[in-house]
Tab-separated table of C-alpha atoms (C1' of nucleotides) in Angstrom:
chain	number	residue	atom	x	y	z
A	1	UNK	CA	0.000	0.000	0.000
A	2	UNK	CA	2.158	2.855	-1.218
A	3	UNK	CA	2.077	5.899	-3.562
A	4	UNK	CA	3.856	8.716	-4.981
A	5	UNK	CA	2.534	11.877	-5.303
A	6	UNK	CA	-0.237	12.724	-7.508
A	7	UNK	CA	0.864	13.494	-10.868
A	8	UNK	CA	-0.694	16.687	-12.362
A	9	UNK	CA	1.210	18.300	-15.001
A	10	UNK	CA	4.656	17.200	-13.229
A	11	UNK	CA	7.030	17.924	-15.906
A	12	UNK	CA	10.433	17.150	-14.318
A	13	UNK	CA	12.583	15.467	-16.513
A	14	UNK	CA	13.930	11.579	-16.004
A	15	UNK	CA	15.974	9.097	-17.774
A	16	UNK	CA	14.784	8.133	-20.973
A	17	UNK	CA	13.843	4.386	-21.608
A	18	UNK	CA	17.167	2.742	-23.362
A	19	UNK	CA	17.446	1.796	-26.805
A	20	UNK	CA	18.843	-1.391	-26.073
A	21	UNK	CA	20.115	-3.079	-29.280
A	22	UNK	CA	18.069	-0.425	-31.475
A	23	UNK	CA	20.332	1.712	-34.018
A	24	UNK	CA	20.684	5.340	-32.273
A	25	UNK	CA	19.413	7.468	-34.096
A	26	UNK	CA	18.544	10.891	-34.282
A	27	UNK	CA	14.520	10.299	-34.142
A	28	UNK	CA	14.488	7.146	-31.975
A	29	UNK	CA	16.338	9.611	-29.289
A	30	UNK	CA	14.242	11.996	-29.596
A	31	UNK	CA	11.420	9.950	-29.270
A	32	UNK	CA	13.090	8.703	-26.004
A	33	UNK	CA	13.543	11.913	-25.018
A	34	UNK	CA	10.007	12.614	-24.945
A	35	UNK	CA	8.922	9.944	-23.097
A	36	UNK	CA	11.345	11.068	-20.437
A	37	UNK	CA	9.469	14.321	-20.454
A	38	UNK	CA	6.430	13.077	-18.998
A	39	UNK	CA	5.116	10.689	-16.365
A	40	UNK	CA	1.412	9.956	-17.274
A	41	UNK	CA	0.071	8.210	-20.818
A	42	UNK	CA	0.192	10.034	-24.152
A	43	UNK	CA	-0.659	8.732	-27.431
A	44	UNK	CA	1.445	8.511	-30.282
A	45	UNK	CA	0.111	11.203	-31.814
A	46	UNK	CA	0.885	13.602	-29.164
A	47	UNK	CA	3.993	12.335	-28.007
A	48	UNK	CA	4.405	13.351	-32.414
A	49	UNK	CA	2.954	16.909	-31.815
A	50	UNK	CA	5.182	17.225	-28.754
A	51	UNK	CA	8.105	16.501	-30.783
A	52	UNK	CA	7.062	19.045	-33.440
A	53	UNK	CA	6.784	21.519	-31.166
A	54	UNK	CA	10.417	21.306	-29.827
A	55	UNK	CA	11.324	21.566	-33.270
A	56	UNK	CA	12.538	18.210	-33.505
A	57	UNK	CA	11.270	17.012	-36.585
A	58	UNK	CA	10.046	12.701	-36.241
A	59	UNK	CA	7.853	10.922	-38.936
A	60	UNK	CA	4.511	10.037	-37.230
A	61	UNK	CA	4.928	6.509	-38.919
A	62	UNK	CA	8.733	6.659	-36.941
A	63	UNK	CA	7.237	7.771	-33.592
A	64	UNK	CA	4.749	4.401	-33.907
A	65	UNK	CA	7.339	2.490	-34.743
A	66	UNK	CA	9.176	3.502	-32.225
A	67	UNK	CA	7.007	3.132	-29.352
A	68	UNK	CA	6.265	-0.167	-30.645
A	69	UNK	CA	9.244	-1.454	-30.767
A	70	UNK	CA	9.526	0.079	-26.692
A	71	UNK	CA	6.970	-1.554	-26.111
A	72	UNK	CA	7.917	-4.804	-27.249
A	73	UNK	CA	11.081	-4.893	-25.500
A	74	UNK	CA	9.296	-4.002	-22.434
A	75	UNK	CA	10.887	-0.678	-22.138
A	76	UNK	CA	7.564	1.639	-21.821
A	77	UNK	CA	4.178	0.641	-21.016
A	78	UNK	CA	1.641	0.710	-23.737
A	79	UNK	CA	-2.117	0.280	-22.403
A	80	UNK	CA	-5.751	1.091	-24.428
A	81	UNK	CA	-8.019	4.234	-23.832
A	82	UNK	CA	-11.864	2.853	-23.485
A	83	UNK	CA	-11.970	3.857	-27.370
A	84	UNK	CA	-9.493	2.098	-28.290
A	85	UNK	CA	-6.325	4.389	-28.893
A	86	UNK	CA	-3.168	3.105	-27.521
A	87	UNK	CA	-1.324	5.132	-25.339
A	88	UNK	CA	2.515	5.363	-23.877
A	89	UNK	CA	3.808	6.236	-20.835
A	90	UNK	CA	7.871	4.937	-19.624
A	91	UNK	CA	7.962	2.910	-17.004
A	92	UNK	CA	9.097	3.269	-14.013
A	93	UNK	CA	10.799	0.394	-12.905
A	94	UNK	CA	8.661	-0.730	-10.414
A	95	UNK	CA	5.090	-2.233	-11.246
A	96	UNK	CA	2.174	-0.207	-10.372
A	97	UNK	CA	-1.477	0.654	-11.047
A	98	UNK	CA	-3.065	4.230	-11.476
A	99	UNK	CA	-5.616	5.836	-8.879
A	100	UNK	CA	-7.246	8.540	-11.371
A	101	UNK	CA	-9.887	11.150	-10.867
A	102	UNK	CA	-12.527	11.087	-13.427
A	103	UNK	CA	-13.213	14.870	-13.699
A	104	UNK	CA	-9.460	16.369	-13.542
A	105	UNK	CA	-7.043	13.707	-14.499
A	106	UNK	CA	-5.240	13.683	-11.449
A	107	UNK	CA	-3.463	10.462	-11.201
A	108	UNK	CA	-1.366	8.737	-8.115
A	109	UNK	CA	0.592	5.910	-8.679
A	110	UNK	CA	-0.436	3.605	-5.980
A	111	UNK	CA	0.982	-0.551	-5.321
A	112	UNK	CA	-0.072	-3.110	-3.634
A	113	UNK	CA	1.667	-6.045	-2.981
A	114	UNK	CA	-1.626	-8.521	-2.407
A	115	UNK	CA	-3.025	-7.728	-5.451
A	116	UNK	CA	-0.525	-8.897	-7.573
A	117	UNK	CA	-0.041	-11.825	-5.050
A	118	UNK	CA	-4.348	-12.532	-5.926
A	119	UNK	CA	-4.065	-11.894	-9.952
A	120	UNK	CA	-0.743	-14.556	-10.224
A	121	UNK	CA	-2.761	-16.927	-7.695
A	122	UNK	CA	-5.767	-16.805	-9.890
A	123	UNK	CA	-4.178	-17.100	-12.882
A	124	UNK	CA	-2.375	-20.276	-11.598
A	125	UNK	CA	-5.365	-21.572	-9.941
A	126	UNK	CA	-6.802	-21.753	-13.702
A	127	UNK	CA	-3.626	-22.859	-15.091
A	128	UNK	CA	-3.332	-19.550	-17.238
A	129	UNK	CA	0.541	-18.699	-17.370
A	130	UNK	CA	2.508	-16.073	-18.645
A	131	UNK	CA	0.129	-13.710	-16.643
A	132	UNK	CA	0.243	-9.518	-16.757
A	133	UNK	CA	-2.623	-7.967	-15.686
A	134	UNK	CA	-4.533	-4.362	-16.112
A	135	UNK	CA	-5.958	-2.277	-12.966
A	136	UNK	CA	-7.204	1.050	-12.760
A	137	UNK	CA	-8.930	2.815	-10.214
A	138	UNK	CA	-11.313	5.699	-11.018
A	139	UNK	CA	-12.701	8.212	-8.586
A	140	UNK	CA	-13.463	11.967	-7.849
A	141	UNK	CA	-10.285	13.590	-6.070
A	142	UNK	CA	-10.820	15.809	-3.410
A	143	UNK	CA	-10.116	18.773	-4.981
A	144	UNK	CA	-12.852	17.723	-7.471
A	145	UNK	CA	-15.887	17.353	-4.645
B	1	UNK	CA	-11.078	-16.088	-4.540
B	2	UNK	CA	-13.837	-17.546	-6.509
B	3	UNK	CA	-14.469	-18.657	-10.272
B	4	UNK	CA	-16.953	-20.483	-12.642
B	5	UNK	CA	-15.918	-22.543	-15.410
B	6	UNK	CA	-13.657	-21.471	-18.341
B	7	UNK	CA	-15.684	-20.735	-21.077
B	8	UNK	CA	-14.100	-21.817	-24.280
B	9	UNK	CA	-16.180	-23.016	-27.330
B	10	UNK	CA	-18.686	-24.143	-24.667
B	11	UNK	CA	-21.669	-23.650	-26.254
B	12	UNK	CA	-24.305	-24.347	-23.954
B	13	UNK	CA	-27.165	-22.082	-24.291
B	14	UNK	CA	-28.296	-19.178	-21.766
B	15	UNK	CA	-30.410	-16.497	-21.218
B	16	UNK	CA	-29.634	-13.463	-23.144
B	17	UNK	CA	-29.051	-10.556	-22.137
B	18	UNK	CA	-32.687	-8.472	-21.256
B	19	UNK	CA	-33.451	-5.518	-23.583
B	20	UNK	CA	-34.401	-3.254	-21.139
B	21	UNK	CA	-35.978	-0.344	-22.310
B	22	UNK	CA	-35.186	-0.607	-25.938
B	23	UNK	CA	-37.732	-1.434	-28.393
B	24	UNK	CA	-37.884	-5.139	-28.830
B	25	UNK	CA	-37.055	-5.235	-32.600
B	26	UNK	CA	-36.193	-8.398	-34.894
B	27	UNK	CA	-32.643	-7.570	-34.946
B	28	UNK	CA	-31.820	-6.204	-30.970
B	29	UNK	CA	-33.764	-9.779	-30.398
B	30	UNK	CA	-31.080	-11.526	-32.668
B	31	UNK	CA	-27.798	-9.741	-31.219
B	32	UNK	CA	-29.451	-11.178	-28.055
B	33	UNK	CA	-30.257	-14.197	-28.941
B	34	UNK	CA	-26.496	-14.524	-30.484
B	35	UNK	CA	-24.660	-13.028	-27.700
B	36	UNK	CA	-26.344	-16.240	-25.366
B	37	UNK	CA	-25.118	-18.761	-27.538
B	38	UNK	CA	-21.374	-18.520	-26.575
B	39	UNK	CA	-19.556	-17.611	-23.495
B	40	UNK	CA	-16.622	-16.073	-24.433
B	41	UNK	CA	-15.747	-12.628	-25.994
B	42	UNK	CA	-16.422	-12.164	-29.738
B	43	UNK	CA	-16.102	-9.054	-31.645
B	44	UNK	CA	-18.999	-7.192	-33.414
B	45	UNK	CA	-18.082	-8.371	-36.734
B	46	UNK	CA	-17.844	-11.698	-35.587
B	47	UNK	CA	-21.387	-11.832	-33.965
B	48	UNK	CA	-22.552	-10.061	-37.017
B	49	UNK	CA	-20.990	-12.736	-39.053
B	50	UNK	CA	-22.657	-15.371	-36.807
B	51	UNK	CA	-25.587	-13.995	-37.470
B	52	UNK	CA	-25.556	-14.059	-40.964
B	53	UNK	CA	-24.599	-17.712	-41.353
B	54	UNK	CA	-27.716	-17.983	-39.404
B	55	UNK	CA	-30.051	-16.505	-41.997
B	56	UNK	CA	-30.477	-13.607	-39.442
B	57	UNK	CA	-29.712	-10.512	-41.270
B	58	UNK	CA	-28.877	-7.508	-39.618
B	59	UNK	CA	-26.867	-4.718	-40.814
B	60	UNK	CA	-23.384	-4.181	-39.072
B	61	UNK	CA	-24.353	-0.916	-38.141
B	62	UNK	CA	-27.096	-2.198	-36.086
B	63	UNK	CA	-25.254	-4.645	-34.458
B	64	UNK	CA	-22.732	-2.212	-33.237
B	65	UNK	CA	-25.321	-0.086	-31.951
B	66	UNK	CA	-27.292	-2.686	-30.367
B	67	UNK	CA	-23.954	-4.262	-28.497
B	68	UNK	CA	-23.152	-0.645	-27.594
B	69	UNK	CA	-26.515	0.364	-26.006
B	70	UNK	CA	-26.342	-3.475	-24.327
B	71	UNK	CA	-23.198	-2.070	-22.753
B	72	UNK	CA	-23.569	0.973	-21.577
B	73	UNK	CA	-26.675	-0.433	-19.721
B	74	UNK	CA	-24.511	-2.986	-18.379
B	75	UNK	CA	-26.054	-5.847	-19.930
B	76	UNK	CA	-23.067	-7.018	-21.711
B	77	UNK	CA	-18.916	-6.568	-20.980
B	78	UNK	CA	-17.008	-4.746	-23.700
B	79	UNK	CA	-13.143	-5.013	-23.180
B	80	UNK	CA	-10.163	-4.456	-25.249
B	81	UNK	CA	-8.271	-6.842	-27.194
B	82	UNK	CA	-4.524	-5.948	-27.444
B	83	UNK	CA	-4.869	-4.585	-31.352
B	84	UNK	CA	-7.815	-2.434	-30.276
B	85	UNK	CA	-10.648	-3.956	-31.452
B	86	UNK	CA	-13.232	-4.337	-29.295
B	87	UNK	CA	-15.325	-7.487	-27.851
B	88	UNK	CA	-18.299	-8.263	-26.064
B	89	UNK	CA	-19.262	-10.860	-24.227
B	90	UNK	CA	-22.807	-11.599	-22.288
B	91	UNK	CA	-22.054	-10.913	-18.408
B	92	UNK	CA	-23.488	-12.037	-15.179
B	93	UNK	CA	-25.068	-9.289	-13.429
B	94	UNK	CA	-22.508	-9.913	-9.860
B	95	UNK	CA	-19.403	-7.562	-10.300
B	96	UNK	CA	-16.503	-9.376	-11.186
B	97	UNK	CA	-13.372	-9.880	-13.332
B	98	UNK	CA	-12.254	-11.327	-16.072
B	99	UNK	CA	-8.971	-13.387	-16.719
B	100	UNK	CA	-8.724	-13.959	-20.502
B	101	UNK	CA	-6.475	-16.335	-22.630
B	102	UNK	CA	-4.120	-13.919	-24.609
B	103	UNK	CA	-4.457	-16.169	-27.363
B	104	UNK	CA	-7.830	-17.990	-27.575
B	105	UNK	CA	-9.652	-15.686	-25.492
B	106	UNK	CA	-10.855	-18.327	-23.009
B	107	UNK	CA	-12.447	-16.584	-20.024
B	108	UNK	CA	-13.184	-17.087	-16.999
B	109	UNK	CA	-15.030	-14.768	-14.425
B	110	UNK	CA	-13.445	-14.012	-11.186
B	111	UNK	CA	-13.719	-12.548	-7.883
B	112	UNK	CA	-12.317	-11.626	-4.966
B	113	UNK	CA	-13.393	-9.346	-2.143
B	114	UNK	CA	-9.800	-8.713	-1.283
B	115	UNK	CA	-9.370	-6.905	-4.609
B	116	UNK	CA	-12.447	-5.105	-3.870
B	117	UNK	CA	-11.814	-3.713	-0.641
B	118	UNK	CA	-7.712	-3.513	-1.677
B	119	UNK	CA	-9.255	-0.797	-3.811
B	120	UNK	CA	-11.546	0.913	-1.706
B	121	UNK	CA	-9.139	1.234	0.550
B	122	UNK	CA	-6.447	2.756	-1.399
B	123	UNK	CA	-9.487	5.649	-2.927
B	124	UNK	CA	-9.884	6.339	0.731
B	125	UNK	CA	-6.831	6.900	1.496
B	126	UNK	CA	-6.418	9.362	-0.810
B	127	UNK	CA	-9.603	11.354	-0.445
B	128	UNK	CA	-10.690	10.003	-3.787
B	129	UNK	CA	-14.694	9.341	-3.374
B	130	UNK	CA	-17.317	7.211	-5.636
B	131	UNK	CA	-14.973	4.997	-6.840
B	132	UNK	CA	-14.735	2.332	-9.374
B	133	UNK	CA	-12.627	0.203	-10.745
B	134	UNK	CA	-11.118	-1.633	-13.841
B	135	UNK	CA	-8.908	-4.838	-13.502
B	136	UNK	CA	-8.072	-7.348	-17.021
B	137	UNK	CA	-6.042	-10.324	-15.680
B	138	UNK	CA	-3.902	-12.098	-19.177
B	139	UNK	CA	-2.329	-14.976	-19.765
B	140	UNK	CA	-1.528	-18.029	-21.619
B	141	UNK	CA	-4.500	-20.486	-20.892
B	142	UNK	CA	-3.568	-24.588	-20.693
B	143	UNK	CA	-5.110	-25.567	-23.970
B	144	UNK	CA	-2.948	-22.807	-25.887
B	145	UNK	CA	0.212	-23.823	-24.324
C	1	DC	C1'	-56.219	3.585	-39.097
C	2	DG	C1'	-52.889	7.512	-38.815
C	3	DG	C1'	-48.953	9.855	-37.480
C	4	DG	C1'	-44.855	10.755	-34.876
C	5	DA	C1'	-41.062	8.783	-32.582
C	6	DG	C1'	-37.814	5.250	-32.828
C	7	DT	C1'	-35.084	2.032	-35.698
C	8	DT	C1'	-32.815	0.169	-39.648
C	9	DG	C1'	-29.334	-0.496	-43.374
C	10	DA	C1'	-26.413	0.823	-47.247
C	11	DC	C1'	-22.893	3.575	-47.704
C	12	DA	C1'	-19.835	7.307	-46.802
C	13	DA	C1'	-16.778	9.213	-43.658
C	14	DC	C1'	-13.521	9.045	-39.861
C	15	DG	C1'	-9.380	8.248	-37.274
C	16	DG	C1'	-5.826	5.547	-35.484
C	17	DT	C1'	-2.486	2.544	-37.150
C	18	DT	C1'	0.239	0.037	-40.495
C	19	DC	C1'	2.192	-0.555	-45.073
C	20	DT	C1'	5.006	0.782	-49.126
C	21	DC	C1'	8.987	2.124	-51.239
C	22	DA	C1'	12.548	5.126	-52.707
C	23	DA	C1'	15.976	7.921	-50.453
C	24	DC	C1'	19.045	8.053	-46.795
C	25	DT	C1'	22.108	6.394	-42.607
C	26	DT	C1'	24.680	3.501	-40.098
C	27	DT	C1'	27.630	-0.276	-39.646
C	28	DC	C1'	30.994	-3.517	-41.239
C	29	DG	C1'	34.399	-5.951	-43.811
C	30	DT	C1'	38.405	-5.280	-45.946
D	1	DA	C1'	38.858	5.053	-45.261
D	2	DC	C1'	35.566	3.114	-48.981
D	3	DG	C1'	31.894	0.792	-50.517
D	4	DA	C1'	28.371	-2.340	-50.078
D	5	DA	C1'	24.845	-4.448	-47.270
D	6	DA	C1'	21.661	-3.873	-43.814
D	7	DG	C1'	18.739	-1.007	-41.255
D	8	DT	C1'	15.941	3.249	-40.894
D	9	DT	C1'	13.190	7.080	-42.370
D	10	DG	C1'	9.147	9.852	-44.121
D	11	DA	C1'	5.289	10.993	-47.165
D	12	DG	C1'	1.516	9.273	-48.510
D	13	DA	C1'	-1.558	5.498	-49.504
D	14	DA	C1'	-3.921	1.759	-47.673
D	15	DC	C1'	-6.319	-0.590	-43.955
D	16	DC	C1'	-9.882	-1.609	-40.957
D	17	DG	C1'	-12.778	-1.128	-36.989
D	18	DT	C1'	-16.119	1.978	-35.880
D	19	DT	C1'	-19.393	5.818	-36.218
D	20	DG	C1'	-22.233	9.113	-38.855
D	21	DT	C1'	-25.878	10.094	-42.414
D	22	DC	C1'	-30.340	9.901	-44.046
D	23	DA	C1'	-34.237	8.095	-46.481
D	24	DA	C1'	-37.166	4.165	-45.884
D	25	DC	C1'	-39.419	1.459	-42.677
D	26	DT	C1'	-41.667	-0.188	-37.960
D	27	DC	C1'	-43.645	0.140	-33.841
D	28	DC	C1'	-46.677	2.078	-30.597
D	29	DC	C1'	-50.415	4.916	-28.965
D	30	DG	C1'	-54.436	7.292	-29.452
DNA sequence: CGGGAGTTGACAACGGTTCTCAACTTTCGT
DNA sequence: ACGAAAGTTGAGAACCGTTGTCAACTCCCG
């Protein structure tokens, strides 16, 4: 049971997810970069605008790519909106779910140890391996009341 | 920690889901009728395609409208597949979870109070009020080893 | 039976994502 | 260092699930 604070428009920088065996280049930096810019989920296409609008100029078919290939190799976290849209965020290193408010956005990373102990005891219970799992928590923050 | 069955090709028939409120047309009777004949999660086309090798025709248009309108009354469970697309899948009216095969999309239902007070608690915490919650459990289910 | 509200379906439009392919980089082997 | 092979890029087209449009049709109520 353990958090960080909640994570408005925190915009202090981090380390950007490695490459790892991925040719360096110019856009897949930048693209790395970006991701290091932010801590909550973006889509491709903004993590593209956000790249346009620091000049750096990244194919939208290279930023997909890109994250795609981060997400494969486990690097950033890729998860779908309700409609659909897939959307980025880097990873922190540790695993852990999102408390969000539904009417500002407001997010806190919270963990918990049990439920990840429940989900892999299900999941073995049913003889389903290879387990992840997806958890969100929605709710109206108390700024919001 | 509880469970029903895993629901694979199963195809034992069921009630279908109740039209409440909506007009009880030849085609909203048909998605119905459709969505009780399986027990796992299908995708619109897929139902509509069902449908259609039944003799039933309905447009696609009215089938996404009718599994929409089943799920935002709560009659049926709309989730995400990894690509995006989404399926639906008839759902028991108790609040519970799903843990889906990654690859065949065997379900089964699950539950667990601990989950449900793990997040309740963690809301509180916070301040965060009228809460709700998502959780998707994945894996690898036996037969797909 | 008549008329208005609700529903349908063919088709167009939309939007996120992936594909295509020629031009361009990077990396190696020598 | 040089050149070729392999990998990468970007513009635009293509894709595909989904939603919008709108005239024709149904259902319900008086």
């Amino acid at each position: 049971m353990t958090s960080t604070e909640p994570t408005q428009p925190s915009t202090q920088p981090s380390t950007p997810p490695s490459l790892s065996g991925a040719r360096p280049t110019r856009q897949r930096r930048a693209v790395a970069e970006a991701l290091a810019s932010f801590t909550d989920f973006r889509s491709a296409q903004e993590i593209h605008e956000l790249l346009g609008s620091r000049g750096e100029t990244v194919g939208l078919a290279t930023v997909y790519r890109t994250l795609q290939r981060l997400a494969d190799a486990g690097e950033v976290d890729m998860l779908r909106t309700e409609d659909g849209e897939a959307i980025y965020r880097r990873c922190s290193d540790a695993h852990h779910h999102h408390l969000v408010c539904r009417s500002c956005g407001a997010t806190v990373e919270v963990e918990g140890p049990a439920v990840e102990r429940w989900t892999g005891a299900i999941a073995d219970e049913h003889g389903y391996f290879d387990v992840s799992h997806t958890l969100e928590i929605f709710g109206t923050c108390p700024a919001c009341r």
